mmCIF file of C-alpha atoms and ligand atoms in Angstrom:
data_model
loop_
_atom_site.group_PDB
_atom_site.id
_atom_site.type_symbol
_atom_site.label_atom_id
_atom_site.label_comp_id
_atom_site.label_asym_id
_atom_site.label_seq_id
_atom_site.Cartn_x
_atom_site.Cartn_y
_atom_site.Cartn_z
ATOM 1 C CA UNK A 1 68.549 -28.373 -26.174
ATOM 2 C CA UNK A 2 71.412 -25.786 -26.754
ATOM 3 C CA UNK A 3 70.055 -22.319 -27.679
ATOM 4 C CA UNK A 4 72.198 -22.599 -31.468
ATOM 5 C CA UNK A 5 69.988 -26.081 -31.840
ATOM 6 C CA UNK A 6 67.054 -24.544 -31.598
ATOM 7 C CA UNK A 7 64.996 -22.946 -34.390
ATOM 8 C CA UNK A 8 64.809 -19.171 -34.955
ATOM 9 C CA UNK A 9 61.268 -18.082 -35.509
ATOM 10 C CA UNK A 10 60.535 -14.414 -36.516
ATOM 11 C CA UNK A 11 57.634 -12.806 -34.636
ATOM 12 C CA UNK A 12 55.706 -10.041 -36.546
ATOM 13 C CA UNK A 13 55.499 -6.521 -34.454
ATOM 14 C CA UNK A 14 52.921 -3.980 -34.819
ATOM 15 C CA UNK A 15 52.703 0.021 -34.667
ATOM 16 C CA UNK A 16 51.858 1.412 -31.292
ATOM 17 C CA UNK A 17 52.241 4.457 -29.730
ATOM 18 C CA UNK A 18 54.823 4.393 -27.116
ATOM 19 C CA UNK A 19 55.194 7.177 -24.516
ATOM 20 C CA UNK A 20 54.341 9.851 -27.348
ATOM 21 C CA UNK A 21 55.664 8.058 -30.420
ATOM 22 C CA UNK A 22 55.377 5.198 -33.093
ATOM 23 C CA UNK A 23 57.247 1.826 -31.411
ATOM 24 C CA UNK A 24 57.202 -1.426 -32.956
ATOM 25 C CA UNK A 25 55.850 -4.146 -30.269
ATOM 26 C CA UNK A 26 54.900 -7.286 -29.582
ATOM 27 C CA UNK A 27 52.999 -8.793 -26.677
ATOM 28 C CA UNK A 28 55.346 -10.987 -24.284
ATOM 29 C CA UNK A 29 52.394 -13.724 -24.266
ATOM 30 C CA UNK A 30 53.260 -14.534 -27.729
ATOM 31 C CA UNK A 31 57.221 -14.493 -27.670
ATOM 32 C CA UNK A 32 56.912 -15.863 -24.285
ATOM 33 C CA UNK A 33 55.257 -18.834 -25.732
ATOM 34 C CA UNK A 34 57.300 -19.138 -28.878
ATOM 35 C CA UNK A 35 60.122 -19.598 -26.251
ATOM 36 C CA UNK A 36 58.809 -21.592 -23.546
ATOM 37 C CA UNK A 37 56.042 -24.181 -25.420
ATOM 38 C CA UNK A 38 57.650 -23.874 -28.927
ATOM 39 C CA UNK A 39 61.312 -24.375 -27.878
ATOM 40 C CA UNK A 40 62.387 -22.100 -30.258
ATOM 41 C CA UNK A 41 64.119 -18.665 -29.901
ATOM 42 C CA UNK A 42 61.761 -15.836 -30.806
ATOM 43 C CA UNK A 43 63.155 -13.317 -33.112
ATOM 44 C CA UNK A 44 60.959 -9.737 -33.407
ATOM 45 C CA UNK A 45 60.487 -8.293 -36.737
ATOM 46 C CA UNK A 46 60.031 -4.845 -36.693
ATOM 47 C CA UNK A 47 56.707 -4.067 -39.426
ATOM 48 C CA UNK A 48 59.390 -1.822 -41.968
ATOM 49 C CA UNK A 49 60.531 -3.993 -44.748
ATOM 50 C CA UNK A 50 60.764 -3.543 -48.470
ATOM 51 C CA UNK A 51 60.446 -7.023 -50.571
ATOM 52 C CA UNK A 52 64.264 -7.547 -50.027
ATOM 53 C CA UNK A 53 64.142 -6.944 -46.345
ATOM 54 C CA UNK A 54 61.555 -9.553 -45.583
ATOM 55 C CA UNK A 55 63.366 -11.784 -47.696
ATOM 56 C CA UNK A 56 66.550 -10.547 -45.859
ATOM 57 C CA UNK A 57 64.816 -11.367 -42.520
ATOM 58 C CA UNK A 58 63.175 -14.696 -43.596
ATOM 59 C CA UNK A 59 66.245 -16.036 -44.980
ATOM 60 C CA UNK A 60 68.025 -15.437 -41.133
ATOM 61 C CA UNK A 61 65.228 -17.675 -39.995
ATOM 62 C CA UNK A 62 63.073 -20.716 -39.748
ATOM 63 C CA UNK A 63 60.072 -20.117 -39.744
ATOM 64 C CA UNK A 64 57.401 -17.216 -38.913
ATOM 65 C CA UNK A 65 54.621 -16.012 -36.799
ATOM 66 C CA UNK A 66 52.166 -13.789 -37.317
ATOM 67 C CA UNK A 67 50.317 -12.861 -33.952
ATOM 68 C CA UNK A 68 47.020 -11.219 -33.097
ATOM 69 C CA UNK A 69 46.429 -7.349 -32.588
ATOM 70 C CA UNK A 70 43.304 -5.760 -32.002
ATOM 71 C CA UNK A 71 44.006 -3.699 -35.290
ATOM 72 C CA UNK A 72 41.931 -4.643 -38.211
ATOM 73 C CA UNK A 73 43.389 -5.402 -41.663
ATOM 74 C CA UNK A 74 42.661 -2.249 -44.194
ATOM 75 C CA UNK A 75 39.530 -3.503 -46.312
ATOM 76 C CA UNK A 76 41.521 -2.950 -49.446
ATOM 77 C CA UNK A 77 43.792 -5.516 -48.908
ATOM 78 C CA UNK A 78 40.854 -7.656 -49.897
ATOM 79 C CA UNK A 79 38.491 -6.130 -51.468
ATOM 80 C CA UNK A 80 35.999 -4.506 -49.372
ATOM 81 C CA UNK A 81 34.978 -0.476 -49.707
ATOM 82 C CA UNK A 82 34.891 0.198 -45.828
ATOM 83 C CA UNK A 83 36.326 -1.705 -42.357
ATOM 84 C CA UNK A 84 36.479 -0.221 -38.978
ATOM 85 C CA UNK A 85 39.144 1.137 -37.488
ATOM 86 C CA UNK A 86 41.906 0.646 -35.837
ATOM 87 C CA UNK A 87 43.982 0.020 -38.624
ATOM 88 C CA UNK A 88 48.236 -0.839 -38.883
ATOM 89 C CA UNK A 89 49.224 -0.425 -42.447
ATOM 90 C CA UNK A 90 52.234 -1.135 -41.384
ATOM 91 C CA UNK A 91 51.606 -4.279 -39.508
ATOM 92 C CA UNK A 92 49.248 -5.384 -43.303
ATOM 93 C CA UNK A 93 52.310 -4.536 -45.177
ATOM 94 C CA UNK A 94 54.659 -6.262 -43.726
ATOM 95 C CA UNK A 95 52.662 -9.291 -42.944
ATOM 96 C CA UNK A 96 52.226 -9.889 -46.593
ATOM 97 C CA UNK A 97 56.055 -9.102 -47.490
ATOM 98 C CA UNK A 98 56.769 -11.891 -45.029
ATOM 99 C CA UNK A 99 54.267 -14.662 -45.733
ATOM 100 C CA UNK A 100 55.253 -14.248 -49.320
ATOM 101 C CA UNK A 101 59.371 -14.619 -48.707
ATOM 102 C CA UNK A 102 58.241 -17.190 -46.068
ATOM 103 C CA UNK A 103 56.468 -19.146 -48.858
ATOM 104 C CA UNK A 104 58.737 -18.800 -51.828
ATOM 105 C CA UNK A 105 61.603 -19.390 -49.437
ATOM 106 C CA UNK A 106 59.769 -22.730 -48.255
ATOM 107 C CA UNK A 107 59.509 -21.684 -44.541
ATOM 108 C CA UNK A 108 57.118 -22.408 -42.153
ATOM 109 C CA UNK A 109 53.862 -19.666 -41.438
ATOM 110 C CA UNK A 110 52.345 -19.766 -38.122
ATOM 111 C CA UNK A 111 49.224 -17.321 -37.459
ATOM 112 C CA UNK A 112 47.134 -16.445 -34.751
ATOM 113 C CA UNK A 113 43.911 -14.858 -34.708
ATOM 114 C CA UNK A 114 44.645 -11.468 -36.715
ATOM 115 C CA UNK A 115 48.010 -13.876 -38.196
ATOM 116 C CA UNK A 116 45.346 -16.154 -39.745
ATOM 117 C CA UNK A 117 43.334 -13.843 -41.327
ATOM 118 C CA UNK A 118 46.168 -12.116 -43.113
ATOM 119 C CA UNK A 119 47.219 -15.395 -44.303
ATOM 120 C CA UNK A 120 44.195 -15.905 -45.914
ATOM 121 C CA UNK A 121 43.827 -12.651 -47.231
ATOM 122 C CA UNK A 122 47.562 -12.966 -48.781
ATOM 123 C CA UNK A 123 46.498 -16.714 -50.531
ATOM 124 C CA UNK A 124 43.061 -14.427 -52.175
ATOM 125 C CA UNK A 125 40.765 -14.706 -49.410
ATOM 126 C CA UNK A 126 38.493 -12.437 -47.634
ATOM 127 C CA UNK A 127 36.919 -11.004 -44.692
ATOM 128 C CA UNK A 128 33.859 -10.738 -43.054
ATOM 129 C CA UNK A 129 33.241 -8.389 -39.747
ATOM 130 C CA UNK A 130 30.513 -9.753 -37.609
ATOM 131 C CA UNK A 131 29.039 -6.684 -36.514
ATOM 132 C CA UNK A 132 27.907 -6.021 -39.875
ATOM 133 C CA UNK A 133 25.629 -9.103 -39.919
ATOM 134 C CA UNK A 134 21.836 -8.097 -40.437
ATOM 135 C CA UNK A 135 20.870 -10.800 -38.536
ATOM 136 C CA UNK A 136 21.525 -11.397 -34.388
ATOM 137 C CA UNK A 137 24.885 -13.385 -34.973
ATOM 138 C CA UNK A 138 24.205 -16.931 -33.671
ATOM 139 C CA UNK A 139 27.610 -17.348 -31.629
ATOM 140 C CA UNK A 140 29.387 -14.190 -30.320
ATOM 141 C CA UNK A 141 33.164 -14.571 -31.067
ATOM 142 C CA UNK A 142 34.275 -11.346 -28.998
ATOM 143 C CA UNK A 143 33.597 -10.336 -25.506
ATOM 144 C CA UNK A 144 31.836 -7.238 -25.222
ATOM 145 C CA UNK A 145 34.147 -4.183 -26.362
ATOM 146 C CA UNK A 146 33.820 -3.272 -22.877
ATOM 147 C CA UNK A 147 35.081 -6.434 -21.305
ATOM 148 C CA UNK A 148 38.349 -6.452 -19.251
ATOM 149 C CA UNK A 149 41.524 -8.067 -20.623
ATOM 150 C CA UNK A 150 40.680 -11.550 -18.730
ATOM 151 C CA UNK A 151 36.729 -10.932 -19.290
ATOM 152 C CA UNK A 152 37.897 -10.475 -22.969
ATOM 153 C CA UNK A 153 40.246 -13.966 -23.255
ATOM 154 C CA UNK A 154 37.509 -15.520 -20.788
ATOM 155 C CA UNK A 155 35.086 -15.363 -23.733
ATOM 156 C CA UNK A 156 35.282 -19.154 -25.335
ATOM 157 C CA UNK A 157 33.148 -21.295 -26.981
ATOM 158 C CA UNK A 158 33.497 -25.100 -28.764
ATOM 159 C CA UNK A 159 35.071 -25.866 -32.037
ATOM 160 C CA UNK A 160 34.380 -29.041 -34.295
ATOM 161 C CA UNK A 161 37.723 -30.576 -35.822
ATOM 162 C CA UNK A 162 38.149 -31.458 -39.167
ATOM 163 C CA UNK A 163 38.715 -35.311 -38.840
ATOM 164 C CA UNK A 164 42.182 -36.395 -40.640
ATOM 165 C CA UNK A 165 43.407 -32.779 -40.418
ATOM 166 C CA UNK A 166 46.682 -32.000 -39.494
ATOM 167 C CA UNK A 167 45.244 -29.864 -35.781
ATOM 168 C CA UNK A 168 43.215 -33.260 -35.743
ATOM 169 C CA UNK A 169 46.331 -35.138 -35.106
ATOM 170 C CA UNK A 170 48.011 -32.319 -33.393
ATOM 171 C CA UNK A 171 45.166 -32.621 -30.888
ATOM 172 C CA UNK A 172 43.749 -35.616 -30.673
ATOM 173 C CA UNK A 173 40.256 -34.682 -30.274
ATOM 174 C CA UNK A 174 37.303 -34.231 -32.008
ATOM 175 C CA UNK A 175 36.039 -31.257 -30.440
ATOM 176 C CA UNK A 176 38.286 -28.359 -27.594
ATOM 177 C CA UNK A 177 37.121 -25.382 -26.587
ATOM 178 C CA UNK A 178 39.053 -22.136 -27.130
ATOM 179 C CA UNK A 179 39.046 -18.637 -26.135
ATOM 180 C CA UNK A 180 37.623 -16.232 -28.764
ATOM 181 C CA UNK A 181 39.112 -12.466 -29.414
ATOM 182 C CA UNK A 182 37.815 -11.384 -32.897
ATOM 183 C CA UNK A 183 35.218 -9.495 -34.521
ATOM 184 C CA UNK A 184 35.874 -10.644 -38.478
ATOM 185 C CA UNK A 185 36.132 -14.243 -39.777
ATOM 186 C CA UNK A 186 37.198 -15.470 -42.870
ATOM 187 C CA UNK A 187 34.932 -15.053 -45.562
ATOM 188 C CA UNK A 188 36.096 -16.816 -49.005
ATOM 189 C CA UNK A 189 38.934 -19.498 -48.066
ATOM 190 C CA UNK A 190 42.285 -18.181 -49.706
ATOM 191 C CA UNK A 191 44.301 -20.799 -51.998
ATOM 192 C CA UNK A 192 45.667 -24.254 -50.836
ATOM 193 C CA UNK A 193 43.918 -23.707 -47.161
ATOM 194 C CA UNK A 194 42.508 -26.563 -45.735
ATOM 195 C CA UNK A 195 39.726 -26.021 -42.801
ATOM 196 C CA UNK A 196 40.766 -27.419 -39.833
ATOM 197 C CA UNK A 197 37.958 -26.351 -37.338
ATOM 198 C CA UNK A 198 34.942 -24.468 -37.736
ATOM 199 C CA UNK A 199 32.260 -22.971 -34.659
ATOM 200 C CA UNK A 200 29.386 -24.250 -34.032
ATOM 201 C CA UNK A 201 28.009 -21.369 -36.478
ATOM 202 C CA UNK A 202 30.364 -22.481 -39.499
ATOM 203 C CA UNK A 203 32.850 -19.929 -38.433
ATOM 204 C CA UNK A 204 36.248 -21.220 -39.586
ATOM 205 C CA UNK A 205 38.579 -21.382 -36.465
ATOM 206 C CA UNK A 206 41.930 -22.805 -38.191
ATOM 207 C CA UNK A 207 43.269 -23.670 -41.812
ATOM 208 C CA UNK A 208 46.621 -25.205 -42.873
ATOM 209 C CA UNK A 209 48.295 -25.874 -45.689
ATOM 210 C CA UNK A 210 51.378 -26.939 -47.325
ATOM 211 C CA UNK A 211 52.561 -24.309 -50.305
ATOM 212 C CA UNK A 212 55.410 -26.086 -51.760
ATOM 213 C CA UNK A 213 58.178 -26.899 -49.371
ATOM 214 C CA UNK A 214 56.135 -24.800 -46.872
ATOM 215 C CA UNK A 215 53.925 -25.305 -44.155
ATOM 216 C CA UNK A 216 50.800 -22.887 -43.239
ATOM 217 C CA UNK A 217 49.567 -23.558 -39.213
ATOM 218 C CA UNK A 218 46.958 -20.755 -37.818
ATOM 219 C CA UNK A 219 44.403 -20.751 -35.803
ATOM 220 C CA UNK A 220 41.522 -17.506 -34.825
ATOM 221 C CA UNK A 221 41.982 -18.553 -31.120
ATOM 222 C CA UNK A 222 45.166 -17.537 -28.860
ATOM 223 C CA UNK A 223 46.912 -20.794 -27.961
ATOM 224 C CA UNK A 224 50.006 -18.321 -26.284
ATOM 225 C CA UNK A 225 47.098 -16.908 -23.470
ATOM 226 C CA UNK A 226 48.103 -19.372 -20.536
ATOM 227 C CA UNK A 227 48.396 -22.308 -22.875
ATOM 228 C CA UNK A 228 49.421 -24.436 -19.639
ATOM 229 C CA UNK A 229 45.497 -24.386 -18.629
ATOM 230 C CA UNK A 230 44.769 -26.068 -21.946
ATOM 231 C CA UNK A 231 46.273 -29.332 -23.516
ATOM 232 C CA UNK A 232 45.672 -28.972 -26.836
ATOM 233 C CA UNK A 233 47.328 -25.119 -26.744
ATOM 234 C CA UNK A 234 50.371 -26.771 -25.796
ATOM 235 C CA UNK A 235 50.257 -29.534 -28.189
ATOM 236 C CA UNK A 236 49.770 -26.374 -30.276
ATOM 237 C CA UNK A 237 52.917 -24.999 -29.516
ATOM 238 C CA UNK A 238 55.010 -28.265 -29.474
ATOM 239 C CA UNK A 239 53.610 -28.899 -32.898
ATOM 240 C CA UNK A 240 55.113 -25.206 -34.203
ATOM 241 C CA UNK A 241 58.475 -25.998 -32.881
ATOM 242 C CA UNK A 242 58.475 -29.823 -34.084
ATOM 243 C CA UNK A 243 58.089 -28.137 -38.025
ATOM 244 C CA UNK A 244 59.951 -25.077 -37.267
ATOM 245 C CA UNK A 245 62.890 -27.491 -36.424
ATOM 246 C CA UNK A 246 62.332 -29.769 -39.001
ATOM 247 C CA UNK A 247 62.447 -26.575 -41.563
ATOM 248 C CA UNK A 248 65.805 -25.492 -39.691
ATOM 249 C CA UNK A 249 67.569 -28.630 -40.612
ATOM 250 C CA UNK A 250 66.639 -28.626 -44.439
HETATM 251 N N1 LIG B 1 41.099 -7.262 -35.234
HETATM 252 C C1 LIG B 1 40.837 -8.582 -35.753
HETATM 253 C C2 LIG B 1 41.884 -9.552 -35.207
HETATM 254 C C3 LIG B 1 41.595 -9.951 -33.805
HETATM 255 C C4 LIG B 1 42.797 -10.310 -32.970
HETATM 256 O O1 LIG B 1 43.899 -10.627 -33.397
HETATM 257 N N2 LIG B 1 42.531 -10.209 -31.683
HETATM 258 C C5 LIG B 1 43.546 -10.317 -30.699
HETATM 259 C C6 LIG B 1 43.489 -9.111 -29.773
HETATM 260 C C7 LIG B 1 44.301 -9.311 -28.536
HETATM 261 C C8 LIG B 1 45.788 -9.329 -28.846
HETATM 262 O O2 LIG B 1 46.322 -8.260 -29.177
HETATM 263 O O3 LIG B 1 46.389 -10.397 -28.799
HETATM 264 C C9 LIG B 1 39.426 -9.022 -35.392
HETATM 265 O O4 LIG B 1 38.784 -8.332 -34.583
HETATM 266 O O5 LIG B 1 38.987 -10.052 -35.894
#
């Protein structure tokens, strides 16, 4: 497919400190795979936008993606009093400038891990941090914060799909097993999602929707972490690019 047939599919960046400053980055793994499983080319936005620029910047594409970052959303956002650090302001801003021009504008959202719980938080929904559970959590959905980077995406565990969902048909199956990166999960369901998969613990592990002309895809796993070890990562990503073209010939 010629690189002007493909879809255009802007990649959310977050705030890091690069040799002694603020840089706006993304991880290759997730443009990578927005490249080489999505077919699409993978634009990065940078996280500084007023309303009109994310408009601006979702009206130059087809469809966005909101990746994971180990940053947490700021508990304001939705409603709590305290969260734990690290936080990206930034990164929260701009993530909710986006979904919102992606929605009104009738363009695709695509989230992972982190990306899904800001769309949730942007539809009214909240969050919930494990490690503030009284109780000895009955599934651990994070490594332990000292794991290595493979230890960390080496953590998995089993997810149940919703039968007749659309990650049902995207997968095939009735039950896959992911890795697991996070510390929060959603806590109330924001507007319009549908559960797709929950953990064995009720967790939910992916939500979609459609908002209009839009379509809403996330999952808490990371389909982009060496989705060519796991069918139903890829299926992932050949699902993102099927609606990401379909929105870029509307
Ligand atoms: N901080 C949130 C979101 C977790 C998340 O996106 N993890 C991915 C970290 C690795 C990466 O940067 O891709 C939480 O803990 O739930």
């Amino acid at each position: 497919m010629s690189s002007t047939a493909k879809p255009v599919i802007g990649v959310i960046s977050c705030t890091r400190p690069v040799e002694g400053e603020d840089a706006y980055i993304v991880k290759t793994r997730y443009v990578n795979a927005v490249a080489r499983y999505a077919n699409a080319v993978p634009l990065i936005c940078p996280s500084i936008a007023t309303e009109g620029d994310a408009a601006a910047m979702v009206a130059r594409l087809d469809a966005i993606l909101l990746t994971g970052s180990n940053s947490n959303m700021e508990p304001h956002h939705y409603g709590a009093e305290a969260g734990r650090t690290p936080f990206d302001p930034g990164r929260d801003s701009m993530s909710a400038l986006l979904i919102k021009a992606a929605l009104a504008a009738g363009k695709p959202v695509f989230g992972i891990c982190r990306g899904l719980q800001e769309i949730n938080v942007a539809l009214g929904g909240t969050l919930v941090d494990q490690r503030d559970a009284t109780d000895q959590p009955s599934l651990q959905h994070h490594a332990p914060e000292d794991a290595s980077l493979e230890e960390m995406f080496g953590h998995s565990h089993s997810v149940e799909i919703v039968p007749g969902t659309p990650l049902a048909d995207i997968t095939g199956a009735q039950s896959i097993d992911i890795n697991s990166v996070h510390f929060q999960t959603l806590g109330r369901l924001g507007k319009d999602l549908v559960v797709n998969a929950r953990a064995a613990d009720g967790v939910v592990e992916a939500v979609s929707a459609t908002s209009g002309a839009a379509t809403i895809l996330a999952v808490q796993w990371h389909p982009e972490w060496h989705p060519e070890k796991r069918p139903h990562d890829l299926a992932f990503w050949r699902k993102v690019g099927e609606i990401a073209r379909s929105a870029a010939r509307r």
